[in-house]
mmCIF file of C-alpha atoms and ligand atoms in Angstrom:
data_model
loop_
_atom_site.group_PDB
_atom_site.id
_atom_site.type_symbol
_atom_site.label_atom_id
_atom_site.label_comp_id
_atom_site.label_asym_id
_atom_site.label_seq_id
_atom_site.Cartn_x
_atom_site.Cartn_y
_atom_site.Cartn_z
ATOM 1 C CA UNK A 1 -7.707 -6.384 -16.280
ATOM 2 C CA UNK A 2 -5.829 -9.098 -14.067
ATOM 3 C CA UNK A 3 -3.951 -12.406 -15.135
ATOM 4 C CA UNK A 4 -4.466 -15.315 -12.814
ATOM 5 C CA UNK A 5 -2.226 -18.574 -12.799
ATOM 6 C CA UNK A 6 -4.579 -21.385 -10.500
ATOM 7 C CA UNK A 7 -3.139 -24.788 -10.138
ATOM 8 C CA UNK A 8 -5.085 -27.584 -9.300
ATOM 9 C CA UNK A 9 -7.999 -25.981 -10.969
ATOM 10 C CA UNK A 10 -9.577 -29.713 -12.034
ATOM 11 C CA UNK A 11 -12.234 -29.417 -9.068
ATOM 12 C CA UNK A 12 -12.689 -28.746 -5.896
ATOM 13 C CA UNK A 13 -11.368 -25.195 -4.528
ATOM 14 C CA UNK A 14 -9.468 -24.598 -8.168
ATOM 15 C CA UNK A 15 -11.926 -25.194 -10.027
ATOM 16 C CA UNK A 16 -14.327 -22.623 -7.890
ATOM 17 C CA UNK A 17 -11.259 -20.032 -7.833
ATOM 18 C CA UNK A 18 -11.370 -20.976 -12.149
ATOM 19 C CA UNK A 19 -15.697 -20.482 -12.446
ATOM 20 C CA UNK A 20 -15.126 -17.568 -10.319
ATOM 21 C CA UNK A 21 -12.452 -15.494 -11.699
ATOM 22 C CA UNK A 22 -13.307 -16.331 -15.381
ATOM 23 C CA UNK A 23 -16.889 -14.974 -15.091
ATOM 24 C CA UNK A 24 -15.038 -11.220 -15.211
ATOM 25 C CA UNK A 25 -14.265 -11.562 -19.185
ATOM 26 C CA UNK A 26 -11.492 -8.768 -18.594
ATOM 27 C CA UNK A 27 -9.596 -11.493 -16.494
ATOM 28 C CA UNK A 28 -7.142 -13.675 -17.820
ATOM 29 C CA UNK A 29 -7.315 -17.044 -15.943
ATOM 30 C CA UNK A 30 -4.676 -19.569 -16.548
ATOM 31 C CA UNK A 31 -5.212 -23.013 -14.867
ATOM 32 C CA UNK A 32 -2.559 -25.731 -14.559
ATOM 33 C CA UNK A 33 -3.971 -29.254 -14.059
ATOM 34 C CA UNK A 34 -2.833 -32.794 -14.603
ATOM 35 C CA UNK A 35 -5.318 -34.100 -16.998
ATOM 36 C CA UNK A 36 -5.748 -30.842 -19.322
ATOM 37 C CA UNK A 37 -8.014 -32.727 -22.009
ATOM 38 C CA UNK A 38 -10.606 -33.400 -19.112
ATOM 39 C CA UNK A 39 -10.350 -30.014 -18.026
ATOM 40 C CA UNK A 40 -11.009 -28.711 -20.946
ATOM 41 C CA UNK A 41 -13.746 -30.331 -21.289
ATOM 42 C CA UNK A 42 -15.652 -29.412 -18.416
ATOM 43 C CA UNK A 43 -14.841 -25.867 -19.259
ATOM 44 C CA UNK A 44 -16.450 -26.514 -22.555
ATOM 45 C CA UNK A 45 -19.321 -27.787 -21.119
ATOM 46 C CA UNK A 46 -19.649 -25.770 -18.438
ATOM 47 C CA UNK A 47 -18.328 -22.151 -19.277
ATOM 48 C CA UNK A 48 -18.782 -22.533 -23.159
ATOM 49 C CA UNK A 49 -17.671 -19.234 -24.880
ATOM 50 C CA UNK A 50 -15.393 -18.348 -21.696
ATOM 51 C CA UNK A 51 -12.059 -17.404 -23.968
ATOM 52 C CA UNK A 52 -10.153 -15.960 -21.207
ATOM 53 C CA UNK A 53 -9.754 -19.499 -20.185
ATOM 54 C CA UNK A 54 -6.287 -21.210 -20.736
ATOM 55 C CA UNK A 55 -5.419 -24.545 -19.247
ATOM 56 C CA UNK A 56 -2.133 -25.832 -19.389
ATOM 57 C CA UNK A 57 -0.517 -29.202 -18.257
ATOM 58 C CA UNK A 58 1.783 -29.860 -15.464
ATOM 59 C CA UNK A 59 2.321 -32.513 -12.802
ATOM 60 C CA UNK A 60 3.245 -30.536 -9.664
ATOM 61 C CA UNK A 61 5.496 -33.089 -8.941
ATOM 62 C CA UNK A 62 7.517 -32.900 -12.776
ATOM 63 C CA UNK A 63 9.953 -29.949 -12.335
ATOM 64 C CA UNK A 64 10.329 -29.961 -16.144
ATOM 65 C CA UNK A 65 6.465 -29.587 -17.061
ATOM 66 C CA UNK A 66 5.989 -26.709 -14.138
ATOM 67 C CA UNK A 67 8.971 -25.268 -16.140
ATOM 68 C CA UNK A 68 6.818 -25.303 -19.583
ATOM 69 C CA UNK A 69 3.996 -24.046 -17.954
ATOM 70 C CA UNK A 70 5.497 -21.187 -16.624
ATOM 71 C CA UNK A 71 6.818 -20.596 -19.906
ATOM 72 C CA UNK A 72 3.755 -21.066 -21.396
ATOM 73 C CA UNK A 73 2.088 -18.509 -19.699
ATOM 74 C CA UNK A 74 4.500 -16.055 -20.710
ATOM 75 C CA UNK A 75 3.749 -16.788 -23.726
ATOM 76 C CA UNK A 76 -0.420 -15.759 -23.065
ATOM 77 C CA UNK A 77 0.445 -13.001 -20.741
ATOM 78 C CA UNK A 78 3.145 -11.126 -23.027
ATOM 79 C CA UNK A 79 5.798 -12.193 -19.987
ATOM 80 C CA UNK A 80 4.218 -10.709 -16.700
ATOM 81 C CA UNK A 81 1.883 -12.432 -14.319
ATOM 82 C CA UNK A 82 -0.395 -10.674 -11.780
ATOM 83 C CA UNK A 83 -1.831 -13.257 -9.395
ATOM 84 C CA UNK A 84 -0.221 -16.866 -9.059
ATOM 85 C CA UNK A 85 -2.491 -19.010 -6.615
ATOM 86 C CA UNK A 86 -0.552 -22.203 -5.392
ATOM 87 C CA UNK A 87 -3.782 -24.311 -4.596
ATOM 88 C CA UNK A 88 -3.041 -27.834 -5.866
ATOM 89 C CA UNK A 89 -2.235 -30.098 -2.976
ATOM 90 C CA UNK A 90 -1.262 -33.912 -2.140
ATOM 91 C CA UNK A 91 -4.541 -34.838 -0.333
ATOM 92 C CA UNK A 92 -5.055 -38.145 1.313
ATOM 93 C CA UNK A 93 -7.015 -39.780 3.547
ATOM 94 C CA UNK A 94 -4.229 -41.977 4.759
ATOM 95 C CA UNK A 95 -3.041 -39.665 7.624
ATOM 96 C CA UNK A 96 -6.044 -38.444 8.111
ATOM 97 C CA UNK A 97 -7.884 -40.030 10.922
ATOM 98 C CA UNK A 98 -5.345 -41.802 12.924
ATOM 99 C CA UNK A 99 -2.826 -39.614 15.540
ATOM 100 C CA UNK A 100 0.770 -39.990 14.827
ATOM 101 C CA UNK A 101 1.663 -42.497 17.478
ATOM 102 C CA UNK A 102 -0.669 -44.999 15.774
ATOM 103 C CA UNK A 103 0.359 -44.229 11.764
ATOM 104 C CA UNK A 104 3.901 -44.543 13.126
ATOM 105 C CA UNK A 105 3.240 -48.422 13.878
ATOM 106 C CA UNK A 106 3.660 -48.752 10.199
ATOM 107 C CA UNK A 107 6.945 -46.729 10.003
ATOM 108 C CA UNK A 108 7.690 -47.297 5.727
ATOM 109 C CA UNK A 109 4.152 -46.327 5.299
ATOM 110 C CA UNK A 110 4.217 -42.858 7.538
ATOM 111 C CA UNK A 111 7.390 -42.405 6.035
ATOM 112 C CA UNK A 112 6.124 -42.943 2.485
ATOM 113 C CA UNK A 113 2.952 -40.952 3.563
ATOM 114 C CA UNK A 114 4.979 -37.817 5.203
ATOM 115 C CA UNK A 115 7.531 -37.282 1.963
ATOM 116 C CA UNK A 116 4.733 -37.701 -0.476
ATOM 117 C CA UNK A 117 3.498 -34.808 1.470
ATOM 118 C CA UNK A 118 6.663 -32.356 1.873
ATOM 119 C CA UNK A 119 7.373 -33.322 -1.882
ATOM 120 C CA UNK A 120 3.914 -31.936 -3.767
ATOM 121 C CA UNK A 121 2.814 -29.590 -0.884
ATOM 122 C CA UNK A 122 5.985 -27.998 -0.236
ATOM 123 C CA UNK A 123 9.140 -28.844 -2.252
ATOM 124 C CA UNK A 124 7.010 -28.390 -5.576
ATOM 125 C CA UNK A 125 5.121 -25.511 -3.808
ATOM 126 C CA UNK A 126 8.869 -23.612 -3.780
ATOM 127 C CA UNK A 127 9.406 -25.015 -7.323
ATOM 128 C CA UNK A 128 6.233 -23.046 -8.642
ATOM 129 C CA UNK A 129 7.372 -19.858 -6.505
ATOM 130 C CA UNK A 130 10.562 -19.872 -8.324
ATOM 131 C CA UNK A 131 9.460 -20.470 -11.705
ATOM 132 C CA UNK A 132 6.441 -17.958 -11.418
ATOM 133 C CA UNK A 133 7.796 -14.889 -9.320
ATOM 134 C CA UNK A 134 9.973 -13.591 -12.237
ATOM 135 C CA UNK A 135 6.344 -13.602 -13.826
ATOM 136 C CA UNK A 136 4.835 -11.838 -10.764
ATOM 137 C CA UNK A 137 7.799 -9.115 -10.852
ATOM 138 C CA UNK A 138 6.429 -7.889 -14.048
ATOM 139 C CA UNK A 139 3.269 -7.683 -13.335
ATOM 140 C CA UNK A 140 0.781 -4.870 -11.751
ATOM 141 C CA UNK A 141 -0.798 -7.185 -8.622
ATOM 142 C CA UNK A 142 2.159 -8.865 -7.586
ATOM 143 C CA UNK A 143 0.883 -11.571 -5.594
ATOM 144 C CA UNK A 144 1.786 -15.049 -5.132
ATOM 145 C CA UNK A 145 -0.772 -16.919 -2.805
ATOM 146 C CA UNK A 146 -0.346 -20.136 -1.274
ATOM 147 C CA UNK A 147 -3.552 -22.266 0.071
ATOM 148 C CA UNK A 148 -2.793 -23.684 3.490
ATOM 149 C CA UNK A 149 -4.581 -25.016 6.120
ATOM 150 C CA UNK A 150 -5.814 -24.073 9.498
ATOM 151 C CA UNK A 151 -4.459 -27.367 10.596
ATOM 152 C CA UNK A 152 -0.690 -25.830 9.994
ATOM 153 C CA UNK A 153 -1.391 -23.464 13.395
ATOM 154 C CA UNK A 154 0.980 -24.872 15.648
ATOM 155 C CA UNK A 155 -0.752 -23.418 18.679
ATOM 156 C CA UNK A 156 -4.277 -24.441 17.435
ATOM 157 C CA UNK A 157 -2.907 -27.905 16.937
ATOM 158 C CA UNK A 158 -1.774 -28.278 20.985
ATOM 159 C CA UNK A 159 -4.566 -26.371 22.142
ATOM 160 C CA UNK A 160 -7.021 -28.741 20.834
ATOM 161 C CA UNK A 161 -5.343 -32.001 20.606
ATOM 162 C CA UNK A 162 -5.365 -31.825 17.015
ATOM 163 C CA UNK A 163 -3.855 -35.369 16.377
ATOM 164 C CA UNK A 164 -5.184 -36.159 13.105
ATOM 165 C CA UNK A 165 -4.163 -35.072 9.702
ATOM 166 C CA UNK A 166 -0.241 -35.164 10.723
ATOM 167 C CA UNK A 167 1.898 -35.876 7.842
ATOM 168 C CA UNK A 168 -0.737 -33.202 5.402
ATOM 169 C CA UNK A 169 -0.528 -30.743 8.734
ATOM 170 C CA UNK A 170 3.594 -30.744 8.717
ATOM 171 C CA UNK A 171 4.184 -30.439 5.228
ATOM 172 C CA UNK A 172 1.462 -27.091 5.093
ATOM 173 C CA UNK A 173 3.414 -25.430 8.201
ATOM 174 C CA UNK A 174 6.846 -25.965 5.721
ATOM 175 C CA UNK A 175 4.585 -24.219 3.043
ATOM 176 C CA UNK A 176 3.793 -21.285 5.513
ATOM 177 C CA UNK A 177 7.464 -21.305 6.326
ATOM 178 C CA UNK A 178 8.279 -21.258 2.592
ATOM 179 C CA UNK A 179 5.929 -18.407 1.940
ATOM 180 C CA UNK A 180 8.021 -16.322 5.108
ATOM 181 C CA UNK A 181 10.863 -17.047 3.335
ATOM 182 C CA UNK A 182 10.061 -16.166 -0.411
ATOM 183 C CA UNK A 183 8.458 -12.282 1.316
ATOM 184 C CA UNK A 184 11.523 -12.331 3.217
ATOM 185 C CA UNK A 185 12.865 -11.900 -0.379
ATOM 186 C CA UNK A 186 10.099 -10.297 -2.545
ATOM 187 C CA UNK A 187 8.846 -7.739 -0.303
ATOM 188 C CA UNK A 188 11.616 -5.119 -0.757
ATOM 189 C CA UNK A 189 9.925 -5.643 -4.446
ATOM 190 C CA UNK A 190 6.485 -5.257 -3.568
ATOM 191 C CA UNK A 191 5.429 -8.621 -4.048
ATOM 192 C CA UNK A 192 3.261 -10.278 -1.574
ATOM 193 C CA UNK A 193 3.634 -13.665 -0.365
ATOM 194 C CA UNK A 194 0.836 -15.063 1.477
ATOM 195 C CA UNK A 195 -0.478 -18.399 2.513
ATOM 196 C CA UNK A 196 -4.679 -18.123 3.273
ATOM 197 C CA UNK A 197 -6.663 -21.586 4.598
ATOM 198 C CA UNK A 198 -9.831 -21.835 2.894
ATOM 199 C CA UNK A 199 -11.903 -22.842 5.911
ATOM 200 C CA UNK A 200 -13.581 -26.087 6.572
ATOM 201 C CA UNK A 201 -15.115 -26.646 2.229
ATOM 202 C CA UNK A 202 -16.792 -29.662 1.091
ATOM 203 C CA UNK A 203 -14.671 -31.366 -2.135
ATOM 204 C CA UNK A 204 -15.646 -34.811 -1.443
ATOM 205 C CA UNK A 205 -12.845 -35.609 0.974
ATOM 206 C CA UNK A 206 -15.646 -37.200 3.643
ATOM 207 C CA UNK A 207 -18.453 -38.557 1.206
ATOM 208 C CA UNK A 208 -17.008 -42.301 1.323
ATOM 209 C CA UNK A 209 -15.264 -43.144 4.889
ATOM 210 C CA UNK A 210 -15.218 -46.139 5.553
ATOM 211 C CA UNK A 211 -16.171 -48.173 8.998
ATOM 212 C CA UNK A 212 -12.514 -47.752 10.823
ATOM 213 C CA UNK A 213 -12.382 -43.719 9.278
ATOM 214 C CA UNK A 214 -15.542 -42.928 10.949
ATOM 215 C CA UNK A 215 -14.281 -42.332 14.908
ATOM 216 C CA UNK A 216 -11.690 -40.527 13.934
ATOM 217 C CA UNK A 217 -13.941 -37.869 11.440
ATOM 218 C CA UNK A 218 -16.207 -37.844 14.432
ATOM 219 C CA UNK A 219 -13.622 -36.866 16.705
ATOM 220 C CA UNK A 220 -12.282 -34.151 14.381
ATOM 221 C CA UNK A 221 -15.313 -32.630 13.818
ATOM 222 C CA UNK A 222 -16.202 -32.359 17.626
ATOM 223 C CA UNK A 223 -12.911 -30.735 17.921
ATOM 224 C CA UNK A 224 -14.024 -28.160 15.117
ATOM 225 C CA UNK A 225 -16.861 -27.356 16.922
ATOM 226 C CA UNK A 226 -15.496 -26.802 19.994
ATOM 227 C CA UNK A 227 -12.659 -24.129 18.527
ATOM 228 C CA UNK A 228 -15.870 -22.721 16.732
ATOM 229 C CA UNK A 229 -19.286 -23.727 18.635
ATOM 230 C CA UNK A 230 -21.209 -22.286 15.453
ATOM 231 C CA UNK A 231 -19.902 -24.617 13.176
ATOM 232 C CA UNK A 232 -22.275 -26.649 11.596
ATOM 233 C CA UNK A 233 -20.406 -28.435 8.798
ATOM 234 C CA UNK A 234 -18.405 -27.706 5.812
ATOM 235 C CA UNK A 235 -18.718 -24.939 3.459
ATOM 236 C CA UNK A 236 -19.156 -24.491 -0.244
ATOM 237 C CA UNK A 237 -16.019 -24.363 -2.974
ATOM 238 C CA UNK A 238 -17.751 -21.206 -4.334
ATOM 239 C CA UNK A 239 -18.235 -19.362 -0.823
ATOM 240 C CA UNK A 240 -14.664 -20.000 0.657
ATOM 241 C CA UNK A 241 -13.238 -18.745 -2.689
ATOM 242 C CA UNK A 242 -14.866 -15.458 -2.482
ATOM 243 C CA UNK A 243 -14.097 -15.282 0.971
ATOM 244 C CA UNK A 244 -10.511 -15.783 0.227
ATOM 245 C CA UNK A 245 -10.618 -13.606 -2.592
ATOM 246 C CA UNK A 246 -12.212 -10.746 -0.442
ATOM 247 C CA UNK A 247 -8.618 -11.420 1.506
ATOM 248 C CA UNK A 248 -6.588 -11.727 -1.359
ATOM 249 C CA UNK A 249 -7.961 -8.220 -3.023
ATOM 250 C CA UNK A 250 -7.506 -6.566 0.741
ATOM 251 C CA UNK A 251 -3.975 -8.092 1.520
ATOM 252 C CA UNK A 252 -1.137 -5.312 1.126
ATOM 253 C CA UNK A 253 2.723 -6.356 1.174
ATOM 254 C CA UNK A 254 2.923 -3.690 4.050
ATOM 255 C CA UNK A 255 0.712 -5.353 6.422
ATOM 256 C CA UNK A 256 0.227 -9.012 5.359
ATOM 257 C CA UNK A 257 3.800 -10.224 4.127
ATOM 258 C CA UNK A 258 4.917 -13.458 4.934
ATOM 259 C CA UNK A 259 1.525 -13.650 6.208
ATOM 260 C CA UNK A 260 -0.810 -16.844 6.807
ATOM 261 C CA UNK A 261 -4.743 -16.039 7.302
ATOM 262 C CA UNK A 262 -7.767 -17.248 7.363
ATOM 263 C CA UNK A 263 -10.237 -17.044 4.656
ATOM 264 C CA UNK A 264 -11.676 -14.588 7.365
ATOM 265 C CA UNK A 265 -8.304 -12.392 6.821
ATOM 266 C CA UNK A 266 -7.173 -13.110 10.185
ATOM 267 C CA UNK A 267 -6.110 -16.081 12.421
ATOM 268 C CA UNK A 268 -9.495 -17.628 13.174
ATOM 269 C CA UNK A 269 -9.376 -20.613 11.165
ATOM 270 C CA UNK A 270 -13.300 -21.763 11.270
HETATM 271 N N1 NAP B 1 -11.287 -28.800 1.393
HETATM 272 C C1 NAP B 1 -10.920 -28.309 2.571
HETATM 273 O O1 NAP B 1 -11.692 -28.319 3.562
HETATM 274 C C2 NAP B 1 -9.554 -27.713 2.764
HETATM 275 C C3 NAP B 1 -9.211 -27.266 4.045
HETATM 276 C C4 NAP B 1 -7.962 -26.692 4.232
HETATM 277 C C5 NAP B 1 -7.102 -26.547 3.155
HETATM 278 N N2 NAP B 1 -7.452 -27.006 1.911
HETATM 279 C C6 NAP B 1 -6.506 -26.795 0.809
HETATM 280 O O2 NAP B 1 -7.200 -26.273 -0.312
HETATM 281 C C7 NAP B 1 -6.562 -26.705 -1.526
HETATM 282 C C8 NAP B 1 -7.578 -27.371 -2.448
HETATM 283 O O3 NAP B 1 -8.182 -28.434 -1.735
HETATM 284 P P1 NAP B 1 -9.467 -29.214 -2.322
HETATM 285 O O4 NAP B 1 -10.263 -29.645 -1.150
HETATM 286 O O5 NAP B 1 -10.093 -28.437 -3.409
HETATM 287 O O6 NAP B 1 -8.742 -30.504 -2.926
HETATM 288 P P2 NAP B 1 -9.167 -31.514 -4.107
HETATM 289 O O7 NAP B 1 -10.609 -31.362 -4.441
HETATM 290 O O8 NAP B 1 -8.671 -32.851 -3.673
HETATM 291 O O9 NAP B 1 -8.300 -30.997 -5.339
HETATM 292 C C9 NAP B 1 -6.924 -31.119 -5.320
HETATM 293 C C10 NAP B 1 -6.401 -30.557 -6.620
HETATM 294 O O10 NAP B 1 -4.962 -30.655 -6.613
HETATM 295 C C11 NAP B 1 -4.566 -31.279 -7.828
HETATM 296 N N3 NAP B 1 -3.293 -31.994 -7.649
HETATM 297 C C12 NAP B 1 -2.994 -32.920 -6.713
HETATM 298 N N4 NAP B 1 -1.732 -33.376 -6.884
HETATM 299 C C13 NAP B 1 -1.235 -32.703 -7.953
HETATM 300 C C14 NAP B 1 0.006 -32.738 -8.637
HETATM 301 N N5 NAP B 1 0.996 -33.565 -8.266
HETATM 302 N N6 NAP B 1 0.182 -31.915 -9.697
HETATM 303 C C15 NAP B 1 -0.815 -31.085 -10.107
HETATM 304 N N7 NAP B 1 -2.023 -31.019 -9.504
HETATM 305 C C16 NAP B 1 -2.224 -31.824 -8.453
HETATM 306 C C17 NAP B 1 -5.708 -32.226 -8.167
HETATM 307 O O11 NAP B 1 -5.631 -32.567 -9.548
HETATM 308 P P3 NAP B 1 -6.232 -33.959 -10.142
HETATM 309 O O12 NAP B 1 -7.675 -33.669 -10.470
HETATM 310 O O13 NAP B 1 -5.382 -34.209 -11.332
HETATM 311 O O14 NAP B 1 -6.076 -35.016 -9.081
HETATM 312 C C18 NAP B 1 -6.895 -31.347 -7.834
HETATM 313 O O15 NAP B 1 -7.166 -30.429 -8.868
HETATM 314 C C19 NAP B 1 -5.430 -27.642 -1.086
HETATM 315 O O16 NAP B 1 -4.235 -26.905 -1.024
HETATM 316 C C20 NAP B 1 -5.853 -28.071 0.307
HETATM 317 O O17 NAP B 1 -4.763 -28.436 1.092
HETATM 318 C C21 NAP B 1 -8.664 -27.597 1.693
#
């Protein structure tokens, strides 16, 4: 019998990590989302009968309502908290095609672009951390998991020419940092903090690019497939999940603090 705290659990990768872990009735799955009326009503329609649901509302970016939530879920729990999965993210395709050089050409807009970033993906990201871990320190898992990206490997980045993505790619290496910094902490605790990519997942992100976004989506995914010749396109919500959670159940403060893997549990990203 776990508790689960998944934020961004609207759709995409939360909302697989949210079908997922509620299908074990023993679980306790707690989802924070922005709009919690249309959440829970695709949970109604979708998982009707599922009372180990909870949603709750928060904006990542609203200290104050992350504050309610996490008392909130005290409230469900009875105070402790065994699994708190940081997965909502500031996702757009603004930064996404174009290398850094060229976004820089309209410096208010990069600027703009790279602290809406740092602000939801990693200043809220340590926000959440703070508010949850006291949570986490009561309960039985103890483990507070950050989704990243493969795109926040430095080395991966330079050996590929990785120039897309830039202003999403720095603000998920400050998350990794953040997650170093919270085990750096935590550990002597036994709580684990770990930040896992979920691979390469279809949410939508590519279904409507437009004329100019096409080259540089091309270019990216040749770039994929030459880090990983046996790609062959993005994955499914529901496979990366329990691929990460595969990780997430094996991970062990003693060998994976501070740690950032792969949903394959190691450093290959695709
Ligand atoms: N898809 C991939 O290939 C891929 C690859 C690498 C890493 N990732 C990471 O995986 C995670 C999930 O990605 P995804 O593809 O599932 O994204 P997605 O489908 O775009 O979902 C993003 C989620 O984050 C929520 N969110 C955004 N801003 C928020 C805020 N300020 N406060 C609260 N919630 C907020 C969204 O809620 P609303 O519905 O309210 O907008 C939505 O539920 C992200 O951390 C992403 O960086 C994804």
């Amino acid at each position: 019998m776990s508790s689960y705290v998944i934020t961004g659990a609207s759709r995409g990768i939360g909302w697989a990590f949210l079908s997922n872990l509620s299908s074990n009735p023993s679980n306790t799955v707690i989802v924070i989302v922005r709009n919690k009326p249309g959440t829970e009503k695709r949970v109604a329609q979708e998982f009707p009968g599922r009372a180990n649901i909870h949603v709750l509302q928060a904006d990542l970016n609203d200290y104050k309502t992350l504050e309610t939530a996490a008392t909130d879920t005290a409230k469900i729990t009875g105070g402790s908290l065994d699994y708190l999965i940081a997965n909502a993210a500031y996702l757009t395709t603004w930064d996404h095609f174009d290398p850094i050089g060229t976004l820089g050409k309209n410096p208010t807009a990069l600027e703009e672009n790279l602290l809406a970033n740092f602000k939801t993906n990693t200043v809220a990201q340590i926000h959440l951390f703070n508010l949850f871990t006291p949570l986490i320190l009561r309960g039985a898992a103890k483990k507070v998991i950050a989704i990243s990206s493969g795109h926040a490997d430095i080395d991966l980045v330079a050996k590929f020419n990785l120039g897309n993505a830039s202003s999403y790619a720095i603000s998920k290496v400050a998350l990794n940092m953040a997650i170093a910094k919270f085990s750096a902490q935590y550990h002597g605790d036994g709580v684990l903090f770990l930040s896992i990519s979920p691979g390469v997942v279809d949410t939508g992100h590519f279904d409507h690019l437009t004329e100019e976004q096409l080259p540089g989506a091309t270019s990216m995914f040749a770039k994929f497939k030459e880090y990983a010749p046996t790609f062959n396109g993005a994955t499914t919500p529901e496979g990366s999940v329990k691929d990460m959670l595969d990780v997430i159940e094996n991970a062990t403060v003693e060998k994976d603090a501070g740690a950032s893997l792969s949903h394959k549990g190691n450093r290959t990203w695709i």
